[in-house]
Coordinates of N, CA, C and O in Angstrom, one line a residue:
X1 N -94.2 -77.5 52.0 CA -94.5 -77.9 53.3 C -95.9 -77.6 53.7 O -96.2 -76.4 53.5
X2 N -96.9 -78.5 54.3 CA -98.0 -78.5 54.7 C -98.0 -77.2 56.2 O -97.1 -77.1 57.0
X3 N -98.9 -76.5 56.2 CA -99.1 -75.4 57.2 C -100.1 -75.8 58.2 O -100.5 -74.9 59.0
X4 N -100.6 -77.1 58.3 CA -101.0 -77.6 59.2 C -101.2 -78.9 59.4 O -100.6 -79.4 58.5
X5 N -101.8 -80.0 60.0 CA -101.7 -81.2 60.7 C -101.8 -82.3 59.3 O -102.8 -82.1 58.5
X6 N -100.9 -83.1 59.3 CA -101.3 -83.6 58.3 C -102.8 -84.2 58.2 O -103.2 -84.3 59.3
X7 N -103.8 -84.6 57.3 CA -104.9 -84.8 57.5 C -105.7 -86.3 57.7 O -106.8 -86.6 58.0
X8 N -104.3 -87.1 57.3 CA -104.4 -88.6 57.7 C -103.9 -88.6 59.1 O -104.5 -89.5 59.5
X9 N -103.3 -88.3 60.2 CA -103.0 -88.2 61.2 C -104.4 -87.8 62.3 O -105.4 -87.2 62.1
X10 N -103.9 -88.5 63.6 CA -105.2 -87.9 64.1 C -105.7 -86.4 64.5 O -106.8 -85.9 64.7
X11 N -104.3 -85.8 64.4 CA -104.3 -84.2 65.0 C -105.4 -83.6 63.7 O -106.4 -82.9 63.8
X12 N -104.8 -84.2 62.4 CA -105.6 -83.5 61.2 C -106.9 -83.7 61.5 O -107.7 -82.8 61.5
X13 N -107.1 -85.1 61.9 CA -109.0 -85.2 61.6 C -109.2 -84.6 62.8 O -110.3 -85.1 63.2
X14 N -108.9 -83.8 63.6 CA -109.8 -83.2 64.7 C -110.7 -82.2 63.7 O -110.2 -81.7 62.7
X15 N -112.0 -81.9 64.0 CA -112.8 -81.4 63.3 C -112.3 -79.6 63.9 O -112.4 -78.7 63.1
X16 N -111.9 -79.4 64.9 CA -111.8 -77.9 66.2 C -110.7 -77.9 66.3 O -110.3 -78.4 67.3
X17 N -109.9 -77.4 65.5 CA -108.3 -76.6 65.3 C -108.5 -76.0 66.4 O -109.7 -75.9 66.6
X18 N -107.5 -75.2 67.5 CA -107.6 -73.8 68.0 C -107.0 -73.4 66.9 O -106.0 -73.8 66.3
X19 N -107.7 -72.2 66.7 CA -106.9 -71.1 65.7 C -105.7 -70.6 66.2 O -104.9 -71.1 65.4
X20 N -105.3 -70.1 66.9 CA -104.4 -69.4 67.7 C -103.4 -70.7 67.6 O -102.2 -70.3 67.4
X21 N -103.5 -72.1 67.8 CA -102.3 -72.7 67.3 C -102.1 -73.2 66.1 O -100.9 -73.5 65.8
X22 N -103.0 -73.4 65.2 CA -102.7 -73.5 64.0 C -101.9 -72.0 63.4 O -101.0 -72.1 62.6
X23 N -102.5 -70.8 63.7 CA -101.6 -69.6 63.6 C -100.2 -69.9 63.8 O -99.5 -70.2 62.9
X24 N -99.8 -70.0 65.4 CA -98.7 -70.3 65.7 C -97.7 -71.2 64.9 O -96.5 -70.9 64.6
X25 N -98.3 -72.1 64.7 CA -97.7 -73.2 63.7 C -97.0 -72.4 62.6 O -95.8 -72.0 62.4
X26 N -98.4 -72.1 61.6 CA -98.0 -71.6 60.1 C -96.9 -70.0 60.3 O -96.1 -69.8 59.3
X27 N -96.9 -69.1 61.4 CA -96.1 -68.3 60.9 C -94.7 -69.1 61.8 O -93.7 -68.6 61.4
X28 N -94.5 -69.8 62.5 CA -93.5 -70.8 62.8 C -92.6 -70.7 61.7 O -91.6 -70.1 61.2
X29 N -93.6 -72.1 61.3 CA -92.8 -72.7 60.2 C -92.6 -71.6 58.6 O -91.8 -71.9 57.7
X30 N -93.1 -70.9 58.5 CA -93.0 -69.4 57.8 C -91.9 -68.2 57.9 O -91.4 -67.5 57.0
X31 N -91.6 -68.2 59.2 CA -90.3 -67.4 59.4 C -89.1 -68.7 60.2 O -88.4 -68.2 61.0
X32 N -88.9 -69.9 60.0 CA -88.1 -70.7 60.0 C -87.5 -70.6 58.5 O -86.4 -70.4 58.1
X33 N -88.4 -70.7 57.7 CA -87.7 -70.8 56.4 C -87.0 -69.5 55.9 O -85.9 -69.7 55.3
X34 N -87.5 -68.0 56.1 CA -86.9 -67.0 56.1 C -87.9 -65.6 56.8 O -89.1 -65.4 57.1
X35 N -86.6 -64.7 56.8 CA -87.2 -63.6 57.6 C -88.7 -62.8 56.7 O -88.4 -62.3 55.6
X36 N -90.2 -62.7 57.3 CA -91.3 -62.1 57.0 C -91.2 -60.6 57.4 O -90.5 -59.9 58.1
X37 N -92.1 -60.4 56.7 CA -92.9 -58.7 57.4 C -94.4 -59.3 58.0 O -95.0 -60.1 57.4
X38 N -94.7 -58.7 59.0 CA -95.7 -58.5 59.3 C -96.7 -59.1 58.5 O -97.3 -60.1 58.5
X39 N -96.7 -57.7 57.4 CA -97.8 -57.9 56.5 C -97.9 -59.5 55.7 O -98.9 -60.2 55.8
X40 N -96.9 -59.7 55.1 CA -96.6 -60.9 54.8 C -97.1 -62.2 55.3 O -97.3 -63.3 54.6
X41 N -97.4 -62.1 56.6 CA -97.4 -63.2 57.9 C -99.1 -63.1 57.6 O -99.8 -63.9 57.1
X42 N -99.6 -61.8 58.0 CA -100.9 -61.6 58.0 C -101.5 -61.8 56.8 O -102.6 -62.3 57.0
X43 N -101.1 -61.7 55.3 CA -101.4 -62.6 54.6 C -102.0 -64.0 53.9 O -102.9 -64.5 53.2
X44 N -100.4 -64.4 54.8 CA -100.2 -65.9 55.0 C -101.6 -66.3 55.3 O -102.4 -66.7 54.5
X45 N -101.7 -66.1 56.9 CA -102.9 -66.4 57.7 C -104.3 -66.3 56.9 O -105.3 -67.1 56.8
X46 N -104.1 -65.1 56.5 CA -105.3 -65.1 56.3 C -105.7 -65.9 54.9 O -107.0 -66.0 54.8
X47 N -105.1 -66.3 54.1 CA -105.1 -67.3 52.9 C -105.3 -69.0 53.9 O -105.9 -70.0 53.7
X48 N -104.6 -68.6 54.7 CA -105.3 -69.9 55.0 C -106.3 -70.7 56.2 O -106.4 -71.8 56.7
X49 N -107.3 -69.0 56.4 CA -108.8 -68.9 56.3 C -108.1 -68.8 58.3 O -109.0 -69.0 59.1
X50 N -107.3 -68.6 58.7 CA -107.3 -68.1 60.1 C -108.1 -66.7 60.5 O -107.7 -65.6 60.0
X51 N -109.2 -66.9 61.3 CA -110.1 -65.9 62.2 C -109.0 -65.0 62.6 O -108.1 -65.4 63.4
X52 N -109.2 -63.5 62.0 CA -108.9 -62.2 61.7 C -107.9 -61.8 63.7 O -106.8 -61.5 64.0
X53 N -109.1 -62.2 64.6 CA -109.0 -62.3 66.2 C -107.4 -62.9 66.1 O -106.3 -62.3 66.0
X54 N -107.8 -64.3 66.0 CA -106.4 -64.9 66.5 C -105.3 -64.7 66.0 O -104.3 -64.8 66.8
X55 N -105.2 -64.4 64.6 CA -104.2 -64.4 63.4 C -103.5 -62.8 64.7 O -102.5 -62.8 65.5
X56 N -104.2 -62.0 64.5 CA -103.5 -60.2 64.9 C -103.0 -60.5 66.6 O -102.1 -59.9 67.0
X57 N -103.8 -61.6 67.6 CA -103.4 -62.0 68.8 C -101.9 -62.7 69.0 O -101.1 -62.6 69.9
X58 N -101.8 -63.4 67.7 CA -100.4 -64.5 67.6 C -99.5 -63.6 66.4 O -98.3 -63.7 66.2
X59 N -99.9 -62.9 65.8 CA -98.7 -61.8 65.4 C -98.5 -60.5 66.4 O -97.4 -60.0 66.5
X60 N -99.4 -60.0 67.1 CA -98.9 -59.2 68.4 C -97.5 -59.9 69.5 O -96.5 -59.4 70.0
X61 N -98.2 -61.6 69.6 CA -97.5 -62.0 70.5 C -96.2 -61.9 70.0 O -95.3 -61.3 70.6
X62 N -96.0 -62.9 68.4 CA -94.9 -62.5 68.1 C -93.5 -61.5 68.0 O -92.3 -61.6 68.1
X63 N -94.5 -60.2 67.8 CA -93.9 -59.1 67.7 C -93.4 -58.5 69.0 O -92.4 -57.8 69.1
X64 N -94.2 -58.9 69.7 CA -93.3 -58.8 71.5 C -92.1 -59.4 71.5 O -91.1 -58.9 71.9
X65 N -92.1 -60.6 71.0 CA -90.9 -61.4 71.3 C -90.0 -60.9 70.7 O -88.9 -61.4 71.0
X66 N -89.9 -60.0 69.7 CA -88.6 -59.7 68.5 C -88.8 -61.0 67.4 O -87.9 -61.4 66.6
X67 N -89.8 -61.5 67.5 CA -89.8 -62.6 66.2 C -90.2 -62.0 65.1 O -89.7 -62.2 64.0
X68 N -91.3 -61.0 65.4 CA -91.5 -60.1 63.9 C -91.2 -58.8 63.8 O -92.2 -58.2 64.2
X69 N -90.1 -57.9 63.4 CA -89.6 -56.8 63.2 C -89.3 -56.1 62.0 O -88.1 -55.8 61.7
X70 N -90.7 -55.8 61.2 CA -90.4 -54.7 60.2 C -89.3 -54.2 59.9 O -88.7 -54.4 58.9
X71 N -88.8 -53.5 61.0 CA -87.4 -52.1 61.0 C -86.2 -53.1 60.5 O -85.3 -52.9 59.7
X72 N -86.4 -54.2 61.6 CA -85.1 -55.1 61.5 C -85.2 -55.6 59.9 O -84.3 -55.6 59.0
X73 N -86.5 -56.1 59.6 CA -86.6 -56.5 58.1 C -86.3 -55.8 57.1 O -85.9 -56.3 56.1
X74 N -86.6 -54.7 57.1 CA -86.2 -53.7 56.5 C -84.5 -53.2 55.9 O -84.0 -53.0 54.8
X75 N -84.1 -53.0 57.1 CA -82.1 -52.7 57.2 C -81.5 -53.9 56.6 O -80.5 -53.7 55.9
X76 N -82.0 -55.0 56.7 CA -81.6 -56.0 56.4 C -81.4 -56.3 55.0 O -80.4 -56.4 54.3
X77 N -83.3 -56.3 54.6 CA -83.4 -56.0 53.2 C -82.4 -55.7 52.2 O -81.9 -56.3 51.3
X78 N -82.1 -54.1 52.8 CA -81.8 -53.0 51.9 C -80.3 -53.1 51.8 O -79.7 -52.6 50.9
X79 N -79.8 -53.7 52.8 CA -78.3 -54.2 52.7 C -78.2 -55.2 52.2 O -77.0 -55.2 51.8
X80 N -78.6 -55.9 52.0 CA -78.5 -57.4 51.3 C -78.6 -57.4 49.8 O -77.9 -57.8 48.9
X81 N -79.6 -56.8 49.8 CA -79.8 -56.3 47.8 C -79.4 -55.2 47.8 O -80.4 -54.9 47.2
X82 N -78.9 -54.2 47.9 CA -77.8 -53.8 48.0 C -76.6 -53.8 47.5 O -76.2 -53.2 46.6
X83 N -75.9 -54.6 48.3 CA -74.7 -55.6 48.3 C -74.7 -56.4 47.6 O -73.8 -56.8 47.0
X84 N -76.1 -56.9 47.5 CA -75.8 -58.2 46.4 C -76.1 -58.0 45.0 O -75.4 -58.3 44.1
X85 N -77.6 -57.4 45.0 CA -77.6 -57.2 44.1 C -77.5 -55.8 43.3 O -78.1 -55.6 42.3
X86 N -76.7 -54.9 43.8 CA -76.8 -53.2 43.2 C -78.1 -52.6 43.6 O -78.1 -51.5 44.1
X87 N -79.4 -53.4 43.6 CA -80.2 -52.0 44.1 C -80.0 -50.6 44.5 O -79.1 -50.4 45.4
X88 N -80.6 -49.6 44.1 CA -80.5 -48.7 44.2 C -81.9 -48.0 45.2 O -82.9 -48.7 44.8
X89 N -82.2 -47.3 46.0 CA -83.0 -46.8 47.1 C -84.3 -47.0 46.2 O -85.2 -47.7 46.4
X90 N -84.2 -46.3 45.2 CA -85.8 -46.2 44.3 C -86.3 -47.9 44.4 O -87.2 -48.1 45.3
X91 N -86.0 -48.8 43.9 CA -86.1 -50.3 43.9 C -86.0 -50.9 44.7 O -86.6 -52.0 44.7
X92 N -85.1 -50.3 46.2 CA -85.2 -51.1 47.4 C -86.5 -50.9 47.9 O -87.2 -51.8 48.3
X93 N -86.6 -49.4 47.8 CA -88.2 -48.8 48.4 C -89.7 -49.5 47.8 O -90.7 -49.7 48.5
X94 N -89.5 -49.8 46.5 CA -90.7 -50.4 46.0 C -90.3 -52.2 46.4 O -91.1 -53.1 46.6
X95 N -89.5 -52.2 46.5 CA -89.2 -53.9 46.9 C -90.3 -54.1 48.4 O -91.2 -54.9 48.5
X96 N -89.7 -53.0 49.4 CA -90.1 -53.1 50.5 C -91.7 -52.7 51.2 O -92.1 -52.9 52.3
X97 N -92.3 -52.0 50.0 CA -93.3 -51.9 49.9 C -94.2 -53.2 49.2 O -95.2 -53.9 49.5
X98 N -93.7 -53.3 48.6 CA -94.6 -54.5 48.0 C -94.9 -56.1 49.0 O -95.7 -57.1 49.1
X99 N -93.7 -55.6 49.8 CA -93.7 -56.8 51.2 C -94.4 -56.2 52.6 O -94.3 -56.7 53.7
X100 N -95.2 -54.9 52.2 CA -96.0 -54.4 53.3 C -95.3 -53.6 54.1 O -95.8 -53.1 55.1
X101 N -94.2 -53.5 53.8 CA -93.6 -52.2 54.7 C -93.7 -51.0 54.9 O -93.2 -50.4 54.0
X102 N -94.5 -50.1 56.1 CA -95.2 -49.4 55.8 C -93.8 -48.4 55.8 O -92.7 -48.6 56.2
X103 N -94.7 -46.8 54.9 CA -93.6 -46.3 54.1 C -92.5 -45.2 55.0 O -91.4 -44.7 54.5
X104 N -93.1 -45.1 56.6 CA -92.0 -45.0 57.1 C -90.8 -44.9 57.4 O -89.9 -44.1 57.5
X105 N -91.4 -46.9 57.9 CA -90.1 -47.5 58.4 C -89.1 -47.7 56.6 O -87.9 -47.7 56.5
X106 N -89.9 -47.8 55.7 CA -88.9 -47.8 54.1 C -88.1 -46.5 53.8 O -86.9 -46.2 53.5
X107 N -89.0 -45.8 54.1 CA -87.6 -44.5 54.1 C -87.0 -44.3 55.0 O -86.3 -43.2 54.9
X108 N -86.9 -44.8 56.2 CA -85.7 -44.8 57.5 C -84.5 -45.8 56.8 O -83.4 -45.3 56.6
X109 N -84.8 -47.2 56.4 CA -84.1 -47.7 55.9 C -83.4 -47.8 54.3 O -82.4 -48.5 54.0
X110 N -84.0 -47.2 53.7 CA -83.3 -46.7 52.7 C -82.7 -45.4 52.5 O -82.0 -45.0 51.5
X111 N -82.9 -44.9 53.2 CA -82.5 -43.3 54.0 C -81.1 -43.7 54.4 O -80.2 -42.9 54.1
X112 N -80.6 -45.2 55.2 CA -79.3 -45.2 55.2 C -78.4 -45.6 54.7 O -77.3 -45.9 55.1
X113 N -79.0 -45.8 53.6 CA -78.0 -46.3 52.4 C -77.1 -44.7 51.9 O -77.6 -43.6 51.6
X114 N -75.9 -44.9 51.8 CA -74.9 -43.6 51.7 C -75.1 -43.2 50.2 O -75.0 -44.2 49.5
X115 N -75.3 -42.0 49.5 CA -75.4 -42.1 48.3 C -74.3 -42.1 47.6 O -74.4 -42.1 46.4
X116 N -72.9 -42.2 48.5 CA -71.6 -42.6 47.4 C -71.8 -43.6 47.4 O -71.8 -44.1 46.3
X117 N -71.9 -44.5 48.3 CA -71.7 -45.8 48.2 C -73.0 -45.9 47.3 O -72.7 -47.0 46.8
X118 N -74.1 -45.6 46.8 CA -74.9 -45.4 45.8 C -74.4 -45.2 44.4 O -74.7 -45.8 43.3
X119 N -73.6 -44.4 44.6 CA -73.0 -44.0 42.9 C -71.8 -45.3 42.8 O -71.7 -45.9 41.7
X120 N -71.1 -45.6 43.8 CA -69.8 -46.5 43.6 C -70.5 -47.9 43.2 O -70.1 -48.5 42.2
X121 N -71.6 -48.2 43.9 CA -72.3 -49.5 43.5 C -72.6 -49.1 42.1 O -72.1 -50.0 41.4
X122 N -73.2 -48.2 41.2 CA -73.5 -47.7 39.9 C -72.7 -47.8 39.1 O -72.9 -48.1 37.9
X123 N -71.2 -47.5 39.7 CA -69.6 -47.3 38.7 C -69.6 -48.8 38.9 O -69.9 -49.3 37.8
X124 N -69.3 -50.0 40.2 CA -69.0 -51.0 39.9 C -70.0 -52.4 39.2 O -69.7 -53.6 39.2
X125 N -71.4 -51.7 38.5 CA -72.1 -52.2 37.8 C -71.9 -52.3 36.6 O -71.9 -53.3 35.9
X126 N -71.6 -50.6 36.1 CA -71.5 -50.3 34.6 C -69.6 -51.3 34.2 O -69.4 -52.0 33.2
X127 N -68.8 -51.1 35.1 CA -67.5 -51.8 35.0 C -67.7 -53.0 34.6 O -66.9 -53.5 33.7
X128 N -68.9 -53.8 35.1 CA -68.7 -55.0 35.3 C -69.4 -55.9 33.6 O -69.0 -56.8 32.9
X129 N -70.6 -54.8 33.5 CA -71.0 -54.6 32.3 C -70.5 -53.9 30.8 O -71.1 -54.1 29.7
X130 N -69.4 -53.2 31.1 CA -68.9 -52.4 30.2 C -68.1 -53.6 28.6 O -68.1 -53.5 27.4
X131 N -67.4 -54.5 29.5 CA -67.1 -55.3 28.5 C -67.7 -56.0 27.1 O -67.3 -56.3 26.0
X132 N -69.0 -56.1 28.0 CA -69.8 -57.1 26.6 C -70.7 -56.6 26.1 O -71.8 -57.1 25.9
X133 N -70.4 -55.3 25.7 CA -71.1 -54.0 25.2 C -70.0 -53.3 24.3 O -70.2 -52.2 23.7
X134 N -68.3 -54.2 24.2 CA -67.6 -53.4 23.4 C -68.1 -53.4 22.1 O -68.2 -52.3 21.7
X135 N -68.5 -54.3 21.3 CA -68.9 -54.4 19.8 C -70.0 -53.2 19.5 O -70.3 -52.8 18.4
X136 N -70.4 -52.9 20.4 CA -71.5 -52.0 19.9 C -71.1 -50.4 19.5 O -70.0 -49.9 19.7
X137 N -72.2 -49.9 18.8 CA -71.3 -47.9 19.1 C -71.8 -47.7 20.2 O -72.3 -48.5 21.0
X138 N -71.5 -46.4 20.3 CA -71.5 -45.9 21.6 C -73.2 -45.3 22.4 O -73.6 -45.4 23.5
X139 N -74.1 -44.7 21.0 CA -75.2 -44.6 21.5 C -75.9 -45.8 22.3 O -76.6 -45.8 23.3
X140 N -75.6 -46.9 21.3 CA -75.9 -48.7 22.0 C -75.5 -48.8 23.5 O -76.1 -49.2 24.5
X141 N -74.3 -48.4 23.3 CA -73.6 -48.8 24.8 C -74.6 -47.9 25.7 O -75.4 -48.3 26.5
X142 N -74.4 -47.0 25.5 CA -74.7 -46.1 26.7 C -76.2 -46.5 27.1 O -76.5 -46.8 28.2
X143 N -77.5 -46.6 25.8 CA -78.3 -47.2 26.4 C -79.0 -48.4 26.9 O -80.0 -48.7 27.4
X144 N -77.7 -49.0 26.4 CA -77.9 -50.7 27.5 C -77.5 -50.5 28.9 O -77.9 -51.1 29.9
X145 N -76.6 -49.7 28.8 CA -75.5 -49.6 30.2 C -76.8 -48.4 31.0 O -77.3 -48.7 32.1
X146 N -77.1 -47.5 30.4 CA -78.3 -46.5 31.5 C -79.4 -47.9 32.1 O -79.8 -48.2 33.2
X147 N -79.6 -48.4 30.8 CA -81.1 -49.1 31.1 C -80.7 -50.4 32.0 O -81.7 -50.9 32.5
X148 N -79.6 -51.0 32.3 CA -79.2 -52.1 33.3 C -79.9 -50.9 34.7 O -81.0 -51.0 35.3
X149 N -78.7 -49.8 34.7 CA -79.2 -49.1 35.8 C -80.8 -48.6 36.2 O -81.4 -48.7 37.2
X150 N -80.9 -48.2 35.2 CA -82.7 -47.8 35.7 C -83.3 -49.1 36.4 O -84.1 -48.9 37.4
X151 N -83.1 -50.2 35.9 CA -83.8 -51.3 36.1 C -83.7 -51.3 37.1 O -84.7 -51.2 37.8
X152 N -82.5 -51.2 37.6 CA -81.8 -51.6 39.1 C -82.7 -50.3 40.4 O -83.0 -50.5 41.6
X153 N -82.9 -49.1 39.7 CA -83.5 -48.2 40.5 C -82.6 -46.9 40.2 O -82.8 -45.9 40.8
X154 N -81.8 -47.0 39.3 CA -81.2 -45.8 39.4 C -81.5 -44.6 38.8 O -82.0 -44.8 37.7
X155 N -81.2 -43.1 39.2 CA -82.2 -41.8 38.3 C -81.5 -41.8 37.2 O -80.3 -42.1 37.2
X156 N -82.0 -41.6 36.1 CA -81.6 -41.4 35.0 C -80.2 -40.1 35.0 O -79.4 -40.2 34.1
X157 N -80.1 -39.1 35.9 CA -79.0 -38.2 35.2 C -77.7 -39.0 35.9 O -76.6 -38.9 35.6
X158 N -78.4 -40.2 37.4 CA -76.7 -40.5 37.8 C -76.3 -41.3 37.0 O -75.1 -41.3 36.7
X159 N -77.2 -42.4 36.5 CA -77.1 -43.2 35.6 C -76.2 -42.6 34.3 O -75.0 -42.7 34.2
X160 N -76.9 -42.0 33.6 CA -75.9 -41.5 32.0 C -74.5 -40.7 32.7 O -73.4 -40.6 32.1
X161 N -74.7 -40.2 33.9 CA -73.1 -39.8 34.3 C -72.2 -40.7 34.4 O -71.0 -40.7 34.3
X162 N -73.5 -42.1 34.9 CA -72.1 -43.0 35.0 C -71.4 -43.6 34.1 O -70.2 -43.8 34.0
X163 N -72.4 -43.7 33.3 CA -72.0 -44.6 31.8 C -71.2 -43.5 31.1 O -70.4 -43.9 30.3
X164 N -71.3 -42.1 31.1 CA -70.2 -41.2 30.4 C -68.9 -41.3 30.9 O -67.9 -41.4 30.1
X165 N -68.9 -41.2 32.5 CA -67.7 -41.3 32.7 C -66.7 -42.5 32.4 O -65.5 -42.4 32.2
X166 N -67.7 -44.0 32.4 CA -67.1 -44.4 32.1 C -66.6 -45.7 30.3 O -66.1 -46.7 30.0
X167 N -67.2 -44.8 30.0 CA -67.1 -44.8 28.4 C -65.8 -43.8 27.7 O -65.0 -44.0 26.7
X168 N -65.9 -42.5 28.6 CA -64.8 -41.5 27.8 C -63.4 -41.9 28.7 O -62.3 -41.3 28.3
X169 N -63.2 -42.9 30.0 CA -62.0 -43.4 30.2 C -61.8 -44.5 29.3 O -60.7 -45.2 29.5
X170 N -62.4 -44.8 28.6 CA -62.1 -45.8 27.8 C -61.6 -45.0 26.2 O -61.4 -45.6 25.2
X171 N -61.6 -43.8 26.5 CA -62.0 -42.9 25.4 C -62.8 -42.2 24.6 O -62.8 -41.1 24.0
X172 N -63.6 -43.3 24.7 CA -64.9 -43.1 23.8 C -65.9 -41.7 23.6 O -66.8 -41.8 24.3
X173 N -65.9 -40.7 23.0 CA -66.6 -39.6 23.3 C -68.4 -39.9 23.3 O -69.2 -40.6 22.6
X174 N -68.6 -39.1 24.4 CA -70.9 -39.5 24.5 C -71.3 -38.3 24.0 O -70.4 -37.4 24.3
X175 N -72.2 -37.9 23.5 CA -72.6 -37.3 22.9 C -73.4 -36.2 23.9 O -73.8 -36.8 24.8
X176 N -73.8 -34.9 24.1 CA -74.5 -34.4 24.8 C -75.4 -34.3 24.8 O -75.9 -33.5 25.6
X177 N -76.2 -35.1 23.8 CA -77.3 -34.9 24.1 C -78.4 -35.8 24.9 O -79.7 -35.7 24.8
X178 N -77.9 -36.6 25.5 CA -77.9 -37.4 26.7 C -78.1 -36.8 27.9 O -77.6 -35.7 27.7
X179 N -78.6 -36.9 29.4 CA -78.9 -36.2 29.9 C -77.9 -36.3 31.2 O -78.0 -35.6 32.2

């Protein structure tokens, strides 16, 4: 989708955009398609050459209105992949950083993620994975099944706890020297 006036139209050939509505427009149509961060928006703008003034004037304004809200972006975030996808706090936190969230509001919101419901998200990962890892031994299993989790964000000792525990209900003895 074009971020401003088409250029065969007459609005395009105006030579004197106001900045401040061309701003308006692109983070418009920018958080219509889905929820931004801040940083993200400021970005945006500024890639596409919006004066530094206006760009921080029409994301202030926003952020009055509750159109742009970090914190809210944030909770959101961290429950969503979460839920959707297993993330784990380590992974949510670099997710949320990488979208400009500064690192307070990331550890308030990943701060409320429960760490059972942390380890149960971990048990119902390895469960889900445990099957198509039967043909392997066991050293195999356990380090495909740790390394799904690390990927996902998880520490390495809750990780191999999870995959022990649930490898030796299955019977299987893990070896200790595993961490």
């Amino acid at each position: 989708m074009p971020d401003g006036p088409d250029p065969d139209t007459p609005a395009g050939a105006t030579p004197h955009a106001n900045p401040e509505s061309v701003a308006r427009g692109v983070v418009l149509r920018l958080l219509t398609m889905s929820p931004k961060t801040r940083a993200q928006l400021s970005e945006a703008l500024r890639k596409r050459d919006v004066p530094d003034e206006a760009a921080e004037k029409v994301l202030d304004r926003f952020s009055e209105l509750g159109l742009i809200n970090d914190e809210a972006f944030a909770e959101a975030w961290v429950d969503s992949r979460h839920h959707g996808r297993g993330l784990a706090k380590r992974a949510l936190a670099a997710e949320l950083r990488h979208r400009g969230v500064d690192s307070e509001t990331v550890n308030e919101a990943v701060e409320r993620l429960d760490p059972d419901q942390e380890l149960e998200t971990a048990r119902r990962l390895v469960e889900r994975k445990l099957r198509s890892t039967r043909s392997l031994d066991s050293k195999a299993r356990t380090r495909r099944l740790a390394g799904m989790l690390a990927r996902k964000g998880y520490a390495p000792g809750l990780a191999f706890r999870v995959v022990r525990e649930a490898l030796e209900q299955e019977g299987i003895e893990v070896e200790e020297d595993y961490p």
